[in-house]
C-alpha cells in the first residue's frame, strides 16, 4: 500500500527473537540483552498470524526474517513454513551464519529463497574482537558454501564499516567477494553503543574501493547503491543511511519479536499488535491499525536511528 507521502510500502522485516549467539560490539551489550520472559515474545502461531495479517493489510511483497539472530529462535522453521504457505512474495533471511551450515537445506525446504550473511572482517583476530566470540573466517565461509549448496543464492554479505577497526579491509572484501561468488555490501555504521569516531561515510568507502579501479555507480537495489569497480565487472554495494538516506523511497516496516509494529527504524515506540491479538481483536481491527501505522510512517529517520538493532530487527 501507499503511505501518506505516496511511498509504496511493501517490505516487512520480521524479528523472530531479540537474542543472539554472539555479541557484536556495535549491536549487543557484552553481557547480552535484558532477559524478556518467553510469554512476552510472540509465539510461533502468533508470529505467523500477525505477519499474515500485516502482509494482507498492507499488500506486502517481501518478508525478511531477522532478529537478534533468527536461527537461534526455537521454531524458526515452523515460522518460515507458516509464512511461506500464505505469502506469495519473496521470503528471505538475514543471519550471522553460525548455525547456517546445519540449517541451510531445511530453510530452503521451508520456503526461504536467499540469505544475507553478516561478516565484518576477513581477519580472525578482528572477527573475534568484533563478535566477542571465538569465530573464524572459515566458519563463515562454510556458511556461505552451505547457502550456495542449498540454493539460497544470490548470497549477500553485509559488512559494517568502522574507522580504525576494519576500514582498511574494503579492497580485500571486494577481492574476497570475487573469489567466493557473494555480493559484498558495506554498511555505514549507525550510532550505537560503540564509542568514539567510528563513522566512515559512503564517499570514504568509495575512495578506498577505488584502489582496485574506477568506481562507478550502476544502479540501486533497495536501500543499497550498487557500484562497479575497474573493468572486471566486479560489483559491490553500499548501504548509507546517513550519506544517502533513501527515506523518500523507503518501503519498509518492522515487526519486533515483542509484537510491536515500527513503521521506521527511528521509531522506538511503535504500536503493540501483540496486545490487540491477546485481547481477542479480530483480523479486521488489527488490519486497520496496521494500515494506520503505515499511512503515518515518518518522512525520514532524521538522523536519529534506533540503536537497538537486535530489538527492533536490523
Ligand atoms: N543477527 C543477524 C545478523 O547479524 O545478520 C540479523 C540481525 S542484525 C541486527 C542485522 C544487521 O544489522 C546486521 O547486518 C548487522 O551488521 C546490522 N547492524 C547492527 N547494528 C548496526 C549498526 N549500529 N550500524 C549498522 N548496521 C548494524
Ligand atoms: Fe547478533 Fe546480528 Fe547483533 Fe551481531 S548484529 S550481535 S549477530 S543480532
mmCIF file of C-alpha atoms and ligand atoms in Angstrom:
data_model
loop_
_atom_site.group_PDB
_atom_site.id
_atom_site.type_symbol
_atom_site.label_atom_id
_atom_site.label_comp_id
_atom_site.label_asym_id
_atom_site.label_seq_id
_atom_site.Cartn_x
_atom_site.Cartn_y
_atom_site.Cartn_z
ATOM 1 C CA UNK A 1 0.000 0.000 0.000
ATOM 2 C CA UNK A 2 0.999 3.632 -0.327
ATOM 3 C CA UNK A 3 1.630 5.788 2.730
ATOM 4 C CA UNK A 4 0.581 9.414 3.101
ATOM 5 C CA UNK A 5 3.763 10.543 1.263
ATOM 6 C CA UNK A 6 2.979 8.291 -1.699
ATOM 7 C CA UNK A 7 5.727 5.758 -0.881
ATOM 8 C CA UNK A 8 4.979 2.159 -1.786
ATOM 9 C CA UNK A 9 5.289 0.176 1.473
ATOM 10 C CA UNK A 10 5.688 -3.487 0.558
ATOM 11 C CA UNK A 11 8.553 -4.861 2.665
ATOM 12 C CA UNK A 12 8.186 -6.362 6.163
ATOM 13 C CA UNK A 13 11.234 -7.049 8.328
ATOM 14 C CA UNK A 14 10.178 -9.596 10.897
ATOM 15 C CA UNK A 15 12.294 -10.039 14.018
ATOM 16 C CA UNK A 16 11.722 -13.504 15.468
ATOM 17 C CA UNK A 17 13.935 -13.099 18.544
ATOM 18 C CA UNK A 18 15.846 -10.443 20.452
ATOM 19 C CA UNK A 19 18.517 -12.989 21.442
ATOM 20 C CA UNK A 20 21.794 -13.764 19.766
ATOM 21 C CA UNK A 21 24.621 -16.273 19.996
ATOM 22 C CA UNK A 22 27.295 -13.580 19.601
ATOM 23 C CA UNK A 23 27.846 -10.050 20.912
ATOM 24 C CA UNK A 24 28.869 -7.703 18.104
ATOM 25 C CA UNK A 25 30.465 -4.637 19.658
ATOM 26 C CA UNK A 26 28.188 -2.257 17.713
ATOM 27 C CA UNK A 27 24.994 -4.131 18.468
ATOM 28 C CA UNK A 28 24.661 -6.071 21.718
ATOM 29 C CA UNK A 29 25.863 -5.350 25.240
ATOM 30 C CA UNK A 30 28.672 -7.745 26.192
ATOM 31 C CA UNK A 31 26.507 -9.282 28.897
ATOM 32 C CA UNK A 32 23.621 -9.911 26.467
ATOM 33 C CA UNK A 33 20.257 -8.238 26.308
ATOM 34 C CA UNK A 34 17.974 -7.790 29.320
ATOM 35 C CA UNK A 35 16.021 -11.038 29.533
ATOM 36 C CA UNK A 36 12.469 -10.794 28.323
ATOM 37 C CA UNK A 37 10.137 -13.555 29.509
ATOM 38 C CA UNK A 38 9.087 -16.099 26.886
ATOM 39 C CA UNK A 39 5.493 -15.039 27.375
ATOM 40 C CA UNK A 40 6.315 -11.509 26.201
ATOM 41 C CA UNK A 41 7.717 -12.794 22.925
ATOM 42 C CA UNK A 42 5.241 -13.685 20.190
ATOM 43 C CA UNK A 43 4.662 -17.424 19.987
ATOM 44 C CA UNK A 44 5.203 -19.245 16.694
ATOM 45 C CA UNK A 45 1.451 -19.184 15.976
ATOM 46 C CA UNK A 46 1.106 -15.524 16.935
ATOM 47 C CA UNK A 47 4.063 -14.606 14.720
ATOM 48 C CA UNK A 48 2.516 -16.420 11.766
ATOM 49 C CA UNK A 49 -0.911 -14.937 12.341
ATOM 50 C CA UNK A 50 0.301 -11.341 12.825
ATOM 51 C CA UNK A 51 2.645 -11.411 9.860
ATOM 52 C CA UNK A 52 -0.181 -12.864 7.740
ATOM 53 C CA UNK A 53 -2.469 -10.009 8.762
ATOM 54 C CA UNK A 54 0.222 -7.397 8.024
ATOM 55 C CA UNK A 55 1.056 -8.969 4.658
ATOM 56 C CA UNK A 56 -2.591 -8.848 3.589
ATOM 57 C CA UNK A 57 -3.439 -5.475 5.125
ATOM 58 C CA UNK A 58 -0.525 -3.612 3.551
ATOM 59 C CA UNK A 59 -0.096 -5.803 0.453
ATOM 60 C CA UNK A 60 3.445 -6.776 1.481
ATOM 61 C CA UNK A 61 5.572 -8.352 -1.289
ATOM 62 C CA UNK A 62 8.744 -9.163 0.597
ATOM 63 C CA UNK A 63 9.335 -10.527 4.113
ATOM 64 C CA UNK A 64 12.782 -10.710 5.699
ATOM 65 C CA UNK A 65 13.228 -12.898 8.782
ATOM 66 C CA UNK A 66 15.745 -11.274 11.118
ATOM 67 C CA UNK A 67 16.490 -10.666 14.799
ATOM 68 C CA UNK A 68 18.594 -10.831 17.035
ATOM 69 C CA UNK A 69 19.910 -13.973 15.441
ATOM 70 C CA UNK A 70 16.904 -15.647 13.790
ATOM 71 C CA UNK A 71 18.493 -19.102 13.680
ATOM 72 C CA UNK A 72 18.665 -19.344 17.496
ATOM 73 C CA UNK A 73 14.874 -18.973 17.663
ATOM 74 C CA UNK A 74 13.203 -22.259 18.574
ATOM 75 C CA UNK A 75 10.562 -22.914 15.955
ATOM 76 C CA UNK A 76 12.101 -20.656 13.312
ATOM 77 C CA UNK A 77 11.498 -23.312 10.624
ATOM 78 C CA UNK A 78 7.827 -23.502 11.633
ATOM 79 C CA UNK A 79 7.605 -19.722 11.391
ATOM 80 C CA UNK A 80 9.187 -19.784 7.921
ATOM 81 C CA UNK A 81 6.831 -22.575 6.787
ATOM 82 C CA UNK A 82 3.791 -20.777 8.185
ATOM 83 C CA UNK A 83 4.666 -17.519 6.469
ATOM 84 C CA UNK A 84 5.684 -19.040 3.155
ATOM 85 C CA UNK A 85 2.478 -21.062 2.842
ATOM 86 C CA UNK A 86 0.288 -17.960 2.897
ATOM 87 C CA UNK A 87 2.582 -15.430 1.242
ATOM 88 C CA UNK A 88 3.023 -15.110 -2.486
ATOM 89 C CA UNK A 89 6.044 -12.774 -2.413
ATOM 90 C CA UNK A 90 9.762 -13.065 -1.573
ATOM 91 C CA UNK A 91 10.831 -14.658 1.711
ATOM 92 C CA UNK A 92 14.455 -14.049 2.727
ATOM 93 C CA UNK A 93 16.576 -14.150 5.890
ATOM 94 C CA UNK A 94 19.494 -12.302 7.487
ATOM 95 C CA UNK A 95 21.883 -14.239 9.735
ATOM 96 C CA UNK A 96 25.328 -14.128 11.278
ATOM 97 C CA UNK A 97 25.808 -17.529 9.605
ATOM 98 C CA UNK A 98 26.986 -19.525 12.602
ATOM 99 C CA UNK A 99 24.093 -22.007 12.534
ATOM 100 C CA UNK A 100 23.508 -21.856 8.807
ATOM 101 C CA UNK A 101 25.572 -24.866 7.778
ATOM 102 C CA UNK A 102 23.261 -27.247 9.654
ATOM 103 C CA UNK A 103 20.058 -25.465 8.643
ATOM 104 C CA UNK A 104 20.505 -24.209 5.072
ATOM 105 C CA UNK A 105 18.706 -27.106 3.367
ATOM 106 C CA UNK A 106 15.853 -27.080 5.889
ATOM 107 C CA UNK A 107 15.461 -23.327 5.442
ATOM 108 C CA UNK A 108 15.314 -23.788 1.702
ATOM 109 C CA UNK A 109 12.718 -26.549 2.048
ATOM 110 C CA UNK A 110 10.689 -24.386 4.449
ATOM 111 C CA UNK A 111 10.480 -21.554 1.919
ATOM 112 C CA UNK A 112 13.471 -19.219 2.346
ATOM 113 C CA UNK A 113 14.705 -18.067 -1.071
ATOM 114 C CA UNK A 114 18.011 -16.459 -0.219
ATOM 115 C CA UNK A 115 20.109 -15.267 2.692
ATOM 116 C CA UNK A 116 22.216 -12.294 3.701
ATOM 117 C CA UNK A 117 25.150 -13.137 5.961
ATOM 118 C CA UNK A 118 26.889 -10.619 8.215
ATOM 119 C CA UNK A 119 30.687 -10.541 8.363
ATOM 120 C CA UNK A 120 32.708 -7.510 9.423
ATOM 121 C CA UNK A 121 36.276 -8.668 8.899
ATOM 122 C CA UNK A 122 38.305 -11.248 6.999
ATOM 123 C CA UNK A 123 40.894 -11.478 9.787
ATOM 124 C CA UNK A 124 40.325 -13.921 12.601
ATOM 125 C CA UNK A 125 41.686 -11.630 15.329
ATOM 126 C CA UNK A 126 39.315 -8.866 14.249
ATOM 127 C CA UNK A 127 36.334 -11.204 13.838
ATOM 128 C CA UNK A 128 36.962 -12.255 17.440
ATOM 129 C CA UNK A 129 37.267 -8.653 18.594
ATOM 130 C CA UNK A 130 34.091 -7.506 16.816
ATOM 131 C CA UNK A 131 31.898 -10.534 17.654
ATOM 132 C CA UNK A 132 33.394 -11.100 21.124
ATOM 133 C CA UNK A 133 33.288 -14.800 20.268
ATOM 134 C CA UNK A 134 35.821 -17.317 19.006
ATOM 135 C CA UNK A 135 34.636 -17.299 15.392
ATOM 136 C CA UNK A 136 36.909 -17.909 12.426
ATOM 137 C CA UNK A 137 36.592 -16.791 8.830
ATOM 138 C CA UNK A 138 36.292 -20.425 7.747
ATOM 139 C CA UNK A 139 33.098 -20.743 9.850
ATOM 140 C CA UNK A 140 31.507 -18.021 7.764
ATOM 141 C CA UNK A 141 32.966 -19.384 4.523
ATOM 142 C CA UNK A 142 31.340 -22.724 5.419
ATOM 143 C CA UNK A 143 28.039 -20.900 5.916
ATOM 144 C CA UNK A 144 28.411 -19.210 2.527
ATOM 145 C CA UNK A 145 29.156 -22.560 0.869
ATOM 146 C CA UNK A 146 26.154 -24.175 2.602
ATOM 147 C CA UNK A 147 23.915 -21.352 1.391
ATOM 148 C CA UNK A 148 25.048 -21.831 -2.221
ATOM 149 C CA UNK A 149 24.744 -25.594 -1.874
ATOM 150 C CA UNK A 150 21.140 -25.266 -0.673
ATOM 151 C CA UNK A 151 20.287 -22.851 -3.491
ATOM 152 C CA UNK A 152 19.840 -19.875 -1.141
ATOM 153 C CA UNK A 153 21.516 -17.548 -3.606
ATOM 154 C CA UNK A 154 22.455 -14.921 -4.619
ATOM 155 C CA UNK A 155 24.231 -14.655 -1.257
ATOM 156 C CA UNK A 156 24.902 -11.145 0.018
ATOM 157 C CA UNK A 157 27.452 -10.455 2.735
ATOM 158 C CA UNK A 158 26.922 -7.363 4.886
ATOM 159 C CA UNK A 159 29.904 -5.600 6.449
ATOM 160 C CA UNK A 160 29.525 -2.690 8.877
ATOM 161 C CA UNK A 161 32.476 -0.376 8.237
ATOM 162 C CA UNK A 162 34.101 1.120 11.341
ATOM 163 C CA UNK A 163 37.005 3.524 11.459
ATOM 164 C CA UNK A 164 40.269 2.054 12.759
ATOM 165 C CA UNK A 165 38.541 -1.295 13.240
ATOM 166 C CA UNK A 166 38.005 -2.686 9.729
ATOM 167 C CA UNK A 167 38.023 0.265 7.315
ATOM 168 C CA UNK A 168 41.310 -0.889 5.787
ATOM 169 C CA UNK A 169 39.625 -4.087 4.500
ATOM 170 C CA UNK A 170 37.390 -2.624 1.761
ATOM 171 C CA UNK A 171 39.605 -3.747 -1.106
ATOM 172 C CA UNK A 172 40.188 -7.167 0.499
ATOM 173 C CA UNK A 173 36.442 -7.689 0.892
ATOM 174 C CA UNK A 174 35.848 -6.878 -2.777
ATOM 175 C CA UNK A 175 38.545 -9.400 -3.785
ATOM 176 C CA UNK A 176 37.128 -11.989 -1.382
ATOM 177 C CA UNK A 177 33.624 -11.492 -2.789
ATOM 178 C CA UNK A 178 35.002 -12.238 -6.277
ATOM 179 C CA UNK A 179 36.606 -15.461 -5.006
ATOM 180 C CA UNK A 180 33.567 -16.676 -3.086
ATOM 181 C CA UNK A 181 30.865 -15.505 -5.503
ATOM 182 C CA UNK A 182 28.990 -13.399 -2.919
ATOM 183 C CA UNK A 183 27.965 -9.763 -3.289
ATOM 184 C CA UNK A 184 29.514 -7.683 -0.523
ATOM 185 C CA UNK A 185 27.605 -4.678 0.810
ATOM 186 C CA UNK A 186 29.287 -2.139 3.025
ATOM 187 C CA UNK A 187 27.046 -0.530 5.642
ATOM 188 C CA UNK A 188 27.632 2.868 7.225
ATOM 189 C CA UNK A 189 27.838 2.366 10.973
ATOM 190 C CA UNK A 190 24.731 3.769 12.651
ATOM 191 C CA UNK A 191 25.039 5.328 16.114
ATOM 192 C CA UNK A 192 25.465 2.505 18.578
ATOM 193 C CA UNK A 193 26.972 1.528 21.877
ATOM 194 C CA UNK A 194 30.403 1.776 20.259
ATOM 195 C CA UNK A 195 32.115 4.950 21.461
ATOM 196 C CA UNK A 196 34.499 7.167 19.519
ATOM 197 C CA UNK A 197 34.620 8.384 15.961
ATOM 198 C CA UNK A 198 33.832 5.137 14.184
ATOM 199 C CA UNK A 199 31.703 6.540 11.345
ATOM 200 C CA UNK A 200 33.020 6.005 7.820
ATOM 201 C CA UNK A 201 30.998 7.725 5.103
ATOM 202 C CA UNK A 202 29.954 6.366 1.727
ATOM 203 C CA UNK A 203 32.457 8.668 -0.017
ATOM 204 C CA UNK A 204 35.302 7.317 2.078
ATOM 205 C CA UNK A 205 34.246 3.757 1.291
ATOM 206 C CA UNK A 206 34.206 4.603 -2.433
ATOM 207 C CA UNK A 207 37.643 6.194 -2.141
ATOM 208 C CA UNK A 208 39.079 3.092 -0.521
ATOM 209 C CA UNK A 209 37.419 0.823 -3.097
ATOM 210 C CA UNK A 210 38.950 2.925 -5.891
ATOM 211 C CA UNK A 211 42.329 1.384 -5.118
ATOM 212 C CA UNK A 212 41.034 -1.533 -7.238
ATOM 213 C CA UNK A 213 39.979 0.628 -10.217
ATOM 214 C CA UNK A 214 37.467 3.310 -11.121
ATOM 215 C CA UNK A 215 34.258 3.050 -9.057
ATOM 216 C CA UNK A 216 31.024 3.806 -10.936
ATOM 217 C CA UNK A 217 27.507 3.773 -9.516
ATOM 218 C CA UNK A 218 25.445 1.354 -11.611
ATOM 219 C CA UNK A 219 22.017 1.158 -10.025
ATOM 220 C CA UNK A 220 20.068 0.990 -6.792
ATOM 221 C CA UNK A 221 18.980 -2.241 -5.151
ATOM 222 C CA UNK A 222 16.533 -1.377 -2.378
ATOM 223 C CA UNK A 223 18.451 0.784 0.080
ATOM 224 C CA UNK A 224 21.844 -0.184 -1.402
ATOM 225 C CA UNK A 225 23.681 1.659 -4.154
ATOM 226 C CA UNK A 226 25.427 -0.842 -6.442
ATOM 227 C CA UNK A 227 28.859 0.120 -7.777
ATOM 228 C CA UNK A 228 31.220 -1.447 -10.294
ATOM 229 C CA UNK A 229 34.954 -1.348 -9.716
ATOM 230 C CA UNK A 230 37.528 -1.399 -12.533
ATOM 231 C CA UNK A 231 36.929 -3.258 -15.801
ATOM 232 C CA UNK A 232 36.431 -6.678 -14.231
ATOM 233 C CA UNK A 233 32.651 -6.403 -13.933
ATOM 234 C CA UNK A 234 33.031 -6.855 -10.170
ATOM 235 C CA UNK A 235 30.360 -5.017 -8.203
ATOM 236 C CA UNK A 236 29.732 -4.181 -4.558
ATOM 237 C CA UNK A 237 27.005 -2.383 -2.629
ATOM 238 C CA UNK A 238 26.915 0.464 -0.129
ATOM 239 C CA UNK A 239 24.065 0.974 2.317
ATOM 240 C CA UNK A 240 24.452 4.540 3.503
ATOM 241 C CA UNK A 241 21.677 5.548 5.910
ATOM 242 C CA UNK A 242 23.444 8.858 6.528
ATOM 243 C CA UNK A 243 25.185 9.836 3.280
ATOM 244 C CA UNK A 244 22.341 8.532 1.107
ATOM 245 C CA UNK A 245 19.301 8.092 3.367
ATOM 246 C CA UNK A 246 16.792 6.900 0.722
ATOM 247 C CA UNK A 247 13.984 7.701 3.198
ATOM 248 C CA UNK A 248 11.907 9.107 0.347
ATOM 249 C CA UNK A 249 11.936 5.632 -1.260
ATOM 250 C CA UNK A 250 11.728 3.585 1.944
ATOM 251 C CA UNK A 251 9.385 0.623 1.535
ATOM 252 C CA UNK A 252 9.893 -0.995 4.971
ATOM 253 C CA UNK A 253 8.000 -1.629 8.130
ATOM 254 C CA UNK A 254 9.145 -3.819 11.023
ATOM 255 C CA UNK A 255 7.509 -6.211 13.440
ATOM 256 C CA UNK A 256 9.585 -6.878 16.568
ATOM 257 C CA UNK A 257 9.691 -10.192 18.415
ATOM 258 C CA UNK A 258 7.649 -8.461 21.132
ATOM 259 C CA UNK A 259 4.868 -7.935 18.622
ATOM 260 C CA UNK A 260 5.341 -4.199 18.132
ATOM 261 C CA UNK A 261 4.953 -2.680 14.686
ATOM 262 C CA UNK A 262 7.510 0.028 13.877
ATOM 263 C CA UNK A 263 6.971 1.958 10.667
ATOM 264 C CA UNK A 264 10.507 3.425 10.803
ATOM 265 C CA UNK A 265 13.848 2.332 12.263
ATOM 266 C CA UNK A 266 13.869 5.607 14.210
ATOM 267 C CA UNK A 267 10.503 4.895 15.787
ATOM 268 C CA UNK A 268 11.233 3.472 19.221
ATOM 269 C CA UNK A 269 7.635 3.289 20.466
ATOM 270 C CA UNK A 270 5.636 1.607 17.722
ATOM 271 C CA UNK A 271 2.185 0.050 18.014
ATOM 272 C CA UNK A 272 1.676 -3.104 20.089
ATOM 273 C CA UNK A 273 -0.147 -5.569 17.865
ATOM 274 C CA UNK A 274 0.510 -8.290 20.445
ATOM 275 C CA UNK A 275 -1.773 -6.557 22.949
ATOM 276 C CA UNK A 276 -4.552 -6.379 20.360
ATOM 277 C CA UNK A 277 -4.052 -10.017 19.420
ATOM 278 C CA UNK A 278 -4.082 -11.180 23.030
ATOM 279 C CA UNK A 279 -7.196 -9.119 23.719
ATOM 280 C CA UNK A 280 -9.001 -11.073 21.004
ATOM 281 C CA UNK A 281 -9.079 -8.300 18.420
ATOM 282 C CA UNK A 282 -10.224 -9.630 15.066
ATOM 283 C CA UNK A 283 -8.179 -9.538 11.874
ATOM 284 C CA UNK A 284 -10.187 -6.525 10.620
ATOM 285 C CA UNK A 285 -9.375 -4.407 13.665
ATOM 286 C CA UNK A 286 -5.663 -5.295 13.534
ATOM 287 C CA UNK A 287 -5.578 -4.669 9.769
ATOM 288 C CA UNK A 288 -6.990 -1.153 10.272
ATOM 289 C CA UNK A 289 -4.322 -0.391 12.905
ATOM 290 C CA UNK A 290 -1.601 -1.704 10.564
ATOM 291 C CA UNK A 291 -2.834 0.468 7.692
ATOM 292 C CA UNK A 292 -2.987 3.477 10.016
ATOM 293 C CA UNK A 293 0.622 2.900 11.136
ATOM 294 C CA UNK A 294 1.787 2.538 7.537
ATOM 295 C CA UNK A 295 -0.112 5.645 6.492
ATOM 296 C CA UNK A 296 1.625 7.633 9.263
ATOM 297 C CA UNK A 297 5.137 6.362 8.548
ATOM 298 C CA UNK A 298 7.570 9.203 9.396
ATOM 299 C CA UNK A 299 9.049 11.189 6.482
ATOM 300 C CA UNK A 300 12.588 10.249 7.433
ATOM 301 C CA UNK A 301 14.737 8.901 10.252
ATOM 302 C CA UNK A 302 16.060 12.438 10.663
ATOM 303 C CA UNK A 303 19.492 11.120 11.618
ATOM 304 C CA UNK A 304 18.021 9.563 14.740
ATOM 305 C CA UNK A 305 18.059 5.835 14.097
ATOM 306 C CA UNK A 306 17.271 3.196 16.669
ATOM 307 C CA UNK A 307 20.468 1.877 18.234
ATOM 308 C CA UNK A 308 18.934 -1.367 19.493
ATOM 309 C CA UNK A 309 19.031 -3.255 16.204
ATOM 310 C CA UNK A 310 18.783 -6.613 17.994
ATOM 311 C CA UNK A 311 15.461 -5.467 19.440
ATOM 312 C CA UNK A 312 13.739 -3.788 16.528
ATOM 313 C CA UNK A 313 15.156 -6.153 13.900
ATOM 314 C CA UNK A 314 18.153 -4.894 11.927
HETATM 315 N N1 LIG B 1 21.902 -11.455 13.655
HETATM 316 C C1 LIG B 1 21.681 -11.253 12.266
HETATM 317 C C2 LIG B 1 22.905 -10.682 11.587
HETATM 318 O O1 LIG B 1 23.787 -10.174 12.277
HETATM 319 O O2 LIG B 1 22.953 -10.745 10.370
HETATM 320 C C3 LIG B 1 20.467 -10.412 11.955
HETATM 321 C C4 LIG B 1 20.171 -9.237 12.827
HETATM 322 S S1 LIG B 1 21.372 -7.935 12.733
HETATM 323 C C5 LIG B 1 20.712 -6.766 13.875
HETATM 324 C C6 LIG B 1 21.049 -7.306 11.106
HETATM 325 C C7 LIG B 1 22.086 -6.405 10.524
HETATM 326 O O3 LIG B 1 22.130 -5.207 11.261
HETATM 327 C C8 LIG B 1 23.490 -6.986 10.512
HETATM 328 O O4 LIG B 1 23.997 -6.996 9.186
HETATM 329 C C9 LIG B 1 24.262 -6.033 11.382
HETATM 330 O O5 LIG B 1 25.589 -5.913 10.964
HETATM 331 C C10 LIG B 1 23.478 -4.753 11.227
HETATM 332 N N2 LIG B 1 23.694 -3.793 12.309
HETATM 333 C C11 LIG B 1 23.506 -3.973 13.637
HETATM 334 N N3 LIG B 1 23.839 -2.859 14.330
HETATM 335 C C12 LIG B 1 24.254 -1.941 13.406
HETATM 336 C C13 LIG B 1 24.733 -0.602 13.477
HETATM 337 N N4 LIG B 1 24.857 0.046 14.633
HETATM 338 N N5 LIG B 1 25.064 0.024 12.305
HETATM 339 C C14 LIG B 1 24.934 -0.615 11.123
HETATM 340 N N6 LIG B 1 24.476 -1.871 10.990
HETATM 341 C C15 LIG B 1 24.151 -2.543 12.111
HETATM 342 FE FE1 LIG B 2 23.840 -10.683 16.932
HETATM 343 FE FE2 LIG B 2 23.359 -9.756 14.488
HETATM 344 FE FE3 LIG B 2 23.536 -8.078 16.576
HETATM 345 FE FE4 LIG B 2 25.735 -9.289 15.737
HETATM 346 S S1 LIG B 2 24.500 -7.818 14.571
HETATM 347 S S2 LIG B 2 25.077 -9.113 17.881
HETATM 348 S S3 LIG B 2 24.955 -11.213 15.068
HETATM 349 S S4 LIG B 2 21.978 -9.586 16.267
#
